[in-house]
């Protein structure tokens, strides 16, 4: 893991503040971007026009109203069913297409139906695949967790596991 310099700015309202919290993009592997790990988000989301142009995006079967940290609402009406690598570990997930500066990986989406556990600790944490025991590590900078994310391509909707509480029959 690459050590990152501490961020000297604490102005959370300036654009691109989150991007400056982490290492420059040239330290990522080819095709990777930083994704924000969010324990409060109910959906995985990204701006596919910027991170993966040309990806097939469908109309969402259910429109979702997303509330941002500053109280604004965004409507998630489009979804891409994608295969991604999170810190090198591959999985299939549906991601809403929203105009964001950085992709968001939902902890609530990743644990449970996707059969991962999550450990958040000082300095970062990880998702662990309960079947393979493989870890996808994330790092923490000034209270914000980030993970390396690479979109590998589209998959069919049947190959993605949407969010649902444990114990619900599908």
Rosetta silent file (secondary structure, phi, psi, omega in degrees, C-alpha in Angstrom):
SEQUENCE: XXXXXXXXXXXXXXXXXXXXXXXXXXXXXXXXXXXXXXXXXXXXXXXXXXXXXXXXXXXXXXXXXXXXXXXXXXXXXXXXXXXXXXXXXXXXXXXXXXXXXXXXXXXXXXXXXXXXXXXXXXXXXXXXXXXXXXXXXXXXXXXXXXXXXXXXXXXXXXXXXXXXXXXXXX
SCORE:     score description
SCORE:     0.000 S_00000001
   1 L     0.000  137.763  179.746    0.000    0.000    0.000 S_00000001
   2 L   -81.573  131.090  174.958    1.301    3.455   -0.878 S_00000001
   3 L   -73.685  143.011 -176.421    1.661    5.872    2.000 S_00000001
   4 L  -114.625  143.379  177.557   -0.188    9.107    1.420 S_00000001
   5 L   -69.273  147.482  177.679    0.770   12.589    2.519 S_00000001
   6 L   -66.575  148.530  178.384   -1.515   14.177    5.100 S_00000001
   7 L   -84.556  131.272 -178.002   -3.997   16.670    3.744 S_00000001
   8 L   -88.691  -21.346 -178.198   -3.329   20.181    4.992 S_00000001
   9 L   -90.247  141.923  175.368   -6.720   21.616    4.015 S_00000001
  10 L  -123.255   19.447  179.753   -9.797   21.022    6.120 S_00000001
  11 L   -85.315   96.317 -175.335  -12.277   23.009    4.041 S_00000001
  12 L   -71.485  -12.599 -176.112  -14.868   20.322    3.275 S_00000001
  13 L   -92.450  -11.882  178.331  -16.970   22.661    1.115 S_00000001
  14 L   -72.112  139.320  177.536  -14.342   23.348   -1.539 S_00000001
  15 L   -60.424  148.180  177.860  -14.816   21.305   -4.727 S_00000001
  16 L    68.106   12.877  178.330  -12.440   18.379   -5.130 S_00000001
  17 H   -58.607  -44.239 -178.229  -11.579   18.345   -1.397 S_00000001
  18 H   -63.583  -36.235  179.827  -12.133   14.589   -1.265 S_00000001
  19 H   -65.359  -36.479 -179.291   -9.901   14.036   -4.277 S_00000001
  20 H   -74.467  -14.801  179.130   -7.072   15.935   -2.566 S_00000001
  21 L   -70.164  -21.743 -173.083   -7.349   13.730    0.550 S_00000001
  22 L  -114.420  175.121 -177.213   -5.846   10.783   -1.321 S_00000001
  23 L   -65.286  158.900  176.080   -2.782   10.169   -3.433 S_00000001
  24 L   -59.698  152.320 -176.603   -2.531   11.569   -6.946 S_00000001
  25 H   -61.114  -22.697 -178.474   -4.168    9.449   -9.626 S_00000001
  26 H   -70.001   -8.392  176.518   -0.770    8.604  -11.136 S_00000001
  27 H   -94.050   -2.594  174.943   -0.150    6.274   -8.173 S_00000001
  28 L   -82.634  162.429  173.118   -3.163    4.132   -9.032 S_00000001
  29 L   -72.592  157.653 -179.815   -2.923    1.123  -11.322 S_00000001
  30 L   -54.972  130.787  178.582   -3.972    1.710  -14.956 S_00000001
  31 L    86.043   -6.911 -179.242   -7.755    2.108  -15.207 S_00000001
  32 L   -88.291  150.403  171.293   -8.276    2.506  -11.462 S_00000001
  33 E  -133.052  162.702  175.199   -9.986    5.416   -9.724 S_00000001
  34 E   -82.732  135.104  173.722  -10.542    6.148   -6.054 S_00000001
  35 E  -115.281  143.279  178.503  -13.985    5.263   -4.726 S_00000001
  36 E   -85.889  126.872  177.600  -15.435    6.595   -1.493 S_00000001
  37 E   -89.323  117.061 -172.135  -16.505    3.859    0.964 S_00000001
  38 E  -123.060  114.956 -179.839  -19.763    5.080    2.529 S_00000001
  39 L   -77.480  -14.054 -179.773  -21.465    3.283    5.407 S_00000001
  40 L   -97.046  -12.370 -177.588  -24.524    5.547    5.135 S_00000001
  41 L   -76.817  142.295  177.521  -25.201    5.161    1.422 S_00000001
  42 L   -97.593   -7.965 -179.564  -27.962    2.835    0.281 S_00000001
  43 L  -138.208  151.264  169.854  -26.738    2.534   -3.319 S_00000001
  44 L   -84.365  139.510 -175.393  -23.452    2.151   -5.191 S_00000001
  45 E  -151.224  153.014  179.765  -23.064    5.034   -7.598 S_00000001
  46 E  -161.963  160.102  172.693  -20.671    6.568  -10.108 S_00000001
  47 L   -96.093   96.139 -174.070  -20.540    8.970  -13.037 S_00000001
  48 H   -69.773  -22.564  177.841  -19.891    6.466  -15.833 S_00000001
  49 H   -65.902  -24.313  179.714  -19.455    9.165  -18.476 S_00000001
  50 H   -99.011  -35.969 -176.330  -16.225   10.168  -16.724 S_00000001
  51 H   -93.023  -22.984 -177.994  -14.843    6.877  -15.360 S_00000001
  52 L  -155.215   69.532 -179.691  -15.934    4.479  -18.092 S_00000001
  53 L   -59.605  144.827  177.948  -17.352    6.140  -21.221 S_00000001
  54 L    90.912   -3.872  178.773  -19.171    3.817  -23.579 S_00000001
  55 L   -70.460  141.642  178.845  -20.471    1.513  -20.840 S_00000001
  56 L   -73.749  126.584 -178.717  -24.028    0.236  -21.407 S_00000001
  57 L  -123.125  130.887 -179.013  -26.446    1.928  -18.981 S_00000001
  58 E  -102.286  161.391  167.828  -30.073    0.827  -18.480 S_00000001
  59 E   -68.913  138.342 -179.145  -33.111    2.604  -17.121 S_00000001
  60 E   -73.768  136.776  178.151  -33.434    1.648  -13.483 S_00000001
  61 E   -64.324  -28.232  177.661  -36.409   -0.614  -12.666 S_00000001
  62 E  -132.408  121.344  176.279  -36.944    1.504   -9.527 S_00000001
  63 E   -73.936  136.652 -176.732  -36.034    5.155   -9.360 S_00000001
  64 E  -118.564  132.065  174.953  -34.204    5.975   -6.132 S_00000001
  65 E   -90.822  119.611 -179.758  -34.105    9.387   -4.466 S_00000001
  66 E  -107.031  132.889  177.397  -30.601    9.938   -3.054 S_00000001
  67 E  -104.438  128.056 -179.200  -29.921   12.645   -0.500 S_00000001
  68 L   -81.769  169.827 -178.670  -26.453   14.173   -0.491 S_00000001
  69 L   -61.734  -27.012  179.883  -24.518   15.213    2.609 S_00000001
  70 L   -93.620    9.984  174.270  -25.523   18.841    2.056 S_00000001
  71 L    92.881   -4.722  177.984  -29.234   17.948    1.840 S_00000001
  72 L   -74.307  155.441  177.972  -29.689   18.095   -1.939 S_00000001
  73 E  -111.210  141.502  173.655  -31.615   15.333   -3.689 S_00000001
  74 E  -127.442  143.138  179.254  -30.561   13.434   -6.804 S_00000001
  75 E   -99.762  119.373  176.280  -32.749   10.950   -8.667 S_00000001
  76 E   -89.697   96.503 -177.413  -31.028    7.683   -9.602 S_00000001
  77 E  -108.183   -5.387  179.752  -32.984    6.725  -12.715 S_00000001
  78 E  -128.020  148.739 -178.033  -30.230    4.861  -14.590 S_00000001
  79 E  -140.734  145.374  173.651  -28.167    1.842  -13.583 S_00000001
  80 E  -117.801  131.569  176.945  -25.197   -0.026  -14.990 S_00000001
  81 E   -95.246  109.941 -168.293  -24.693   -3.694  -14.152 S_00000001
  82 E  -129.080  154.806  168.441  -20.921   -3.959  -13.934 S_00000001
  83 E   -99.958  124.851 -178.381  -18.034   -6.191  -12.981 S_00000001
  84 E  -125.379  158.658  170.047  -15.598   -4.200  -10.860 S_00000001
  85 E  -111.575  120.140  175.695  -12.320   -4.812   -9.098 S_00000001
  86 E  -104.793  108.614 -175.475  -12.236   -3.364   -5.593 S_00000001
  87 L    53.623   36.504  176.779   -8.595   -3.309   -4.507 S_00000001
  88 L    91.238  -14.340  179.638   -8.038   -6.088   -7.042 S_00000001
  89 E   -93.137  125.733 -174.288  -10.906   -8.350   -5.861 S_00000001
  90 E   -88.631  143.752  173.717  -13.600   -8.771   -8.522 S_00000001
  91 E  -157.337  159.639  178.733  -17.369   -8.684   -7.970 S_00000001
  92 E  -101.953  128.134  179.345  -20.542   -7.888   -9.928 S_00000001
  93 E  -143.891  147.512  170.038  -22.628   -4.958   -8.707 S_00000001
  94 E   -84.094  131.885  179.252  -25.399   -2.694   -9.970 S_00000001
  95 E  -125.614  129.445  176.015  -24.290    0.941   -9.799 S_00000001
  96 E   -70.082  142.667  178.902  -26.544    3.950  -10.233 S_00000001
  97 E   -94.706  106.780 -178.860  -25.340    6.475  -12.796 S_00000001
  98 L  -132.486  151.417 -178.681  -25.195    9.855  -11.028 S_00000001
  99 L   -76.720   84.974 -177.859  -23.134   13.014  -11.664 S_00000001
 100 L  -116.127  154.625  175.296  -20.515   12.556   -8.927 S_00000001
 101 L   -78.617  -23.155 -176.373  -16.889   13.614   -8.684 S_00000001
 102 L  -146.103  137.470  176.589  -15.976   10.238   -7.159 S_00000001
 103 E   -60.343  150.805  177.938  -17.687    6.789   -7.219 S_00000001
 104 E  -118.614  128.113  174.696  -19.375    5.705   -3.990 S_00000001
 105 E  -105.783  119.517 -177.050  -19.238    2.123   -2.699 S_00000001
 106 E   -83.428  123.807  175.748  -22.035    1.427   -0.229 S_00000001
 107 H   -63.780  -41.799 -179.105  -21.070   -0.678    2.791 S_00000001
 108 H   -61.774  -32.970  177.781  -24.741   -1.617    3.257 S_00000001
 109 H   -74.550  -34.467 -171.312  -24.868   -2.903   -0.321 S_00000001
 110 H   -79.698  -32.192  178.074  -21.613   -4.825   -0.057 S_00000001
 111 L   -90.771  161.916  179.583  -22.325   -6.775    3.124 S_00000001
 112 L    87.075 -106.648 -174.150  -25.229   -9.191    3.405 S_00000001
 113 L   -64.178  -25.497  177.472  -26.487  -10.244   -0.038 S_00000001
 114 L   -87.403    0.940  174.106  -23.010   -9.938   -1.594 S_00000001
 115 L    58.565   49.833  174.032  -21.685  -12.170    1.175 S_00000001
 116 E  -125.667  151.312  168.493  -18.947   -9.873    2.433 S_00000001
 117 E  -105.875  164.710 -179.486  -18.136   -8.684    5.911 S_00000001
 118 E  -133.147  134.758  175.959  -16.750   -5.232    6.605 S_00000001
 119 E  -124.293  119.069  176.857  -14.202   -4.140    9.180 S_00000001
 120 E  -111.611  127.088 -177.050  -13.667   -0.428    9.729 S_00000001
 121 E  -142.710  178.672  178.312  -10.763    0.504   11.954 S_00000001
 122 L   -59.561  126.255  177.499   -8.253    3.288   12.534 S_00000001
 123 L    89.571   -3.563  179.241   -6.482    4.069    9.258 S_00000001
 124 E   146.873 -138.411 -178.721   -8.899    2.148    7.003 S_00000001
 125 E   163.462 -158.993 -179.424  -10.413   -1.290    6.905 S_00000001
 126 E  -164.134  156.266  164.437  -11.498   -3.988    4.498 S_00000001
 127 E   -97.123  139.715  175.622  -14.303   -5.989    2.932 S_00000001
 128 E  -121.911  124.937  174.786  -13.813   -9.751    3.280 S_00000001
 129 E   -70.309  119.646 -174.413  -15.453  -12.215    0.902 S_00000001
 130 L   -69.350  -23.178  179.117  -16.952  -14.789    3.272 S_00000001
 131 L   -83.077  -45.305 -174.915  -16.580  -17.619    0.747 S_00000001
 132 L   -98.083  -13.894 -177.248  -13.012  -17.006   -0.458 S_00000001
 133 L    68.666    6.667  178.755  -11.718  -15.041    2.596 S_00000001
 134 L   -70.581  144.335 -178.988  -10.103  -12.555    0.146 S_00000001
 135 E  -107.781  141.178  167.922   -9.819   -8.974    1.389 S_00000001
 136 E  -112.999  105.695 -174.831  -10.457   -5.715   -0.438 S_00000001
 137 E   -83.931  146.659  171.070   -8.635   -3.134    1.662 S_00000001
 138 E  -129.462  160.551 -175.082   -9.546    0.524    1.930 S_00000001
 139 E  -116.504  155.619 -179.432   -7.696    3.425    3.474 S_00000001
 140 E  -117.033  133.524  174.549   -8.834    6.279    5.703 S_00000001
 141 E  -132.303  117.128  179.553   -7.812    9.904    5.361 S_00000001
 142 L    50.536   44.443  176.414   -9.199   12.470    7.838 S_00000001
 143 L    83.778    3.155 -179.286  -12.193   10.259    8.641 S_00000001
 144 E  -115.471  131.331 -178.957  -13.035    9.388    5.005 S_00000001
 145 E   -97.895  139.155 -179.001  -12.484    5.870    3.624 S_00000001
 146 E  -131.304  147.280  178.217  -11.322    5.248    0.032 S_00000001
 147 E  -133.665  148.228  175.138  -10.902    2.087   -2.054 S_00000001
 148 E   -74.588  131.287 -176.586   -9.252    1.437   -5.409 S_00000001
 149 E  -131.700  134.532  175.364  -11.963    0.773   -7.995 S_00000001
 150 E  -135.325  122.759  176.320  -11.687   -0.403  -11.587 S_00000001
 151 E   -81.272  122.080 -177.109  -14.692   -0.987  -13.839 S_00000001
 152 E   -94.169  -23.069  178.972  -13.979   -4.128  -15.874 S_00000001
 153 E   150.665  178.362  179.009  -17.129   -4.124  -18.021 S_00000001
 154 E   -78.149  152.294  169.438  -20.826   -4.828  -18.223 S_00000001
 155 L  -132.683  168.013  178.065  -22.514   -7.993  -16.958 S_00000001
 156 L   -75.141  156.984 -179.168  -26.129   -9.096  -17.257 S_00000001
 157 H   -59.189  -34.497 -179.267  -28.621   -8.003  -14.642 S_00000001
 158 H   -64.103  -23.853 -178.895  -29.030  -11.625  -13.507 S_00000001
 159 H   -88.684    1.536  178.121  -25.337  -11.708  -12.523 S_00000001
 160 L  -108.360  143.849  178.618  -25.667   -8.751  -10.127 S_00000001
 161 L  -103.939  108.760  177.431  -26.985   -9.004   -6.612 S_00000001
 162 L   -71.586  166.322 -178.427  -29.192   -6.048   -5.718 S_00000001
 163 L   -68.237  140.678  174.115  -29.505   -4.844   -2.160 S_00000001
 164 L  -166.088  150.312  179.996  -31.847   -6.728    0.127 S_00000001
 165 L   -70.267  152.098  178.238  -31.981   -7.506    3.790 S_00000001
 166 L   -62.735  141.070  177.350  -30.650  -10.860    4.913 S_00000001
 167 L    95.549   -9.844  178.899  -33.334  -13.489    5.085 S_00000001
 168 L   -81.001  129.482  178.040  -35.482  -12.112    2.252 S_00000001
 169 L   -74.823  139.560 -179.983  -36.336  -14.774   -0.315 S_00000001
 170 L  -113.859    0.000    0.000  -35.488  -13.844   -3.892 S_00000001
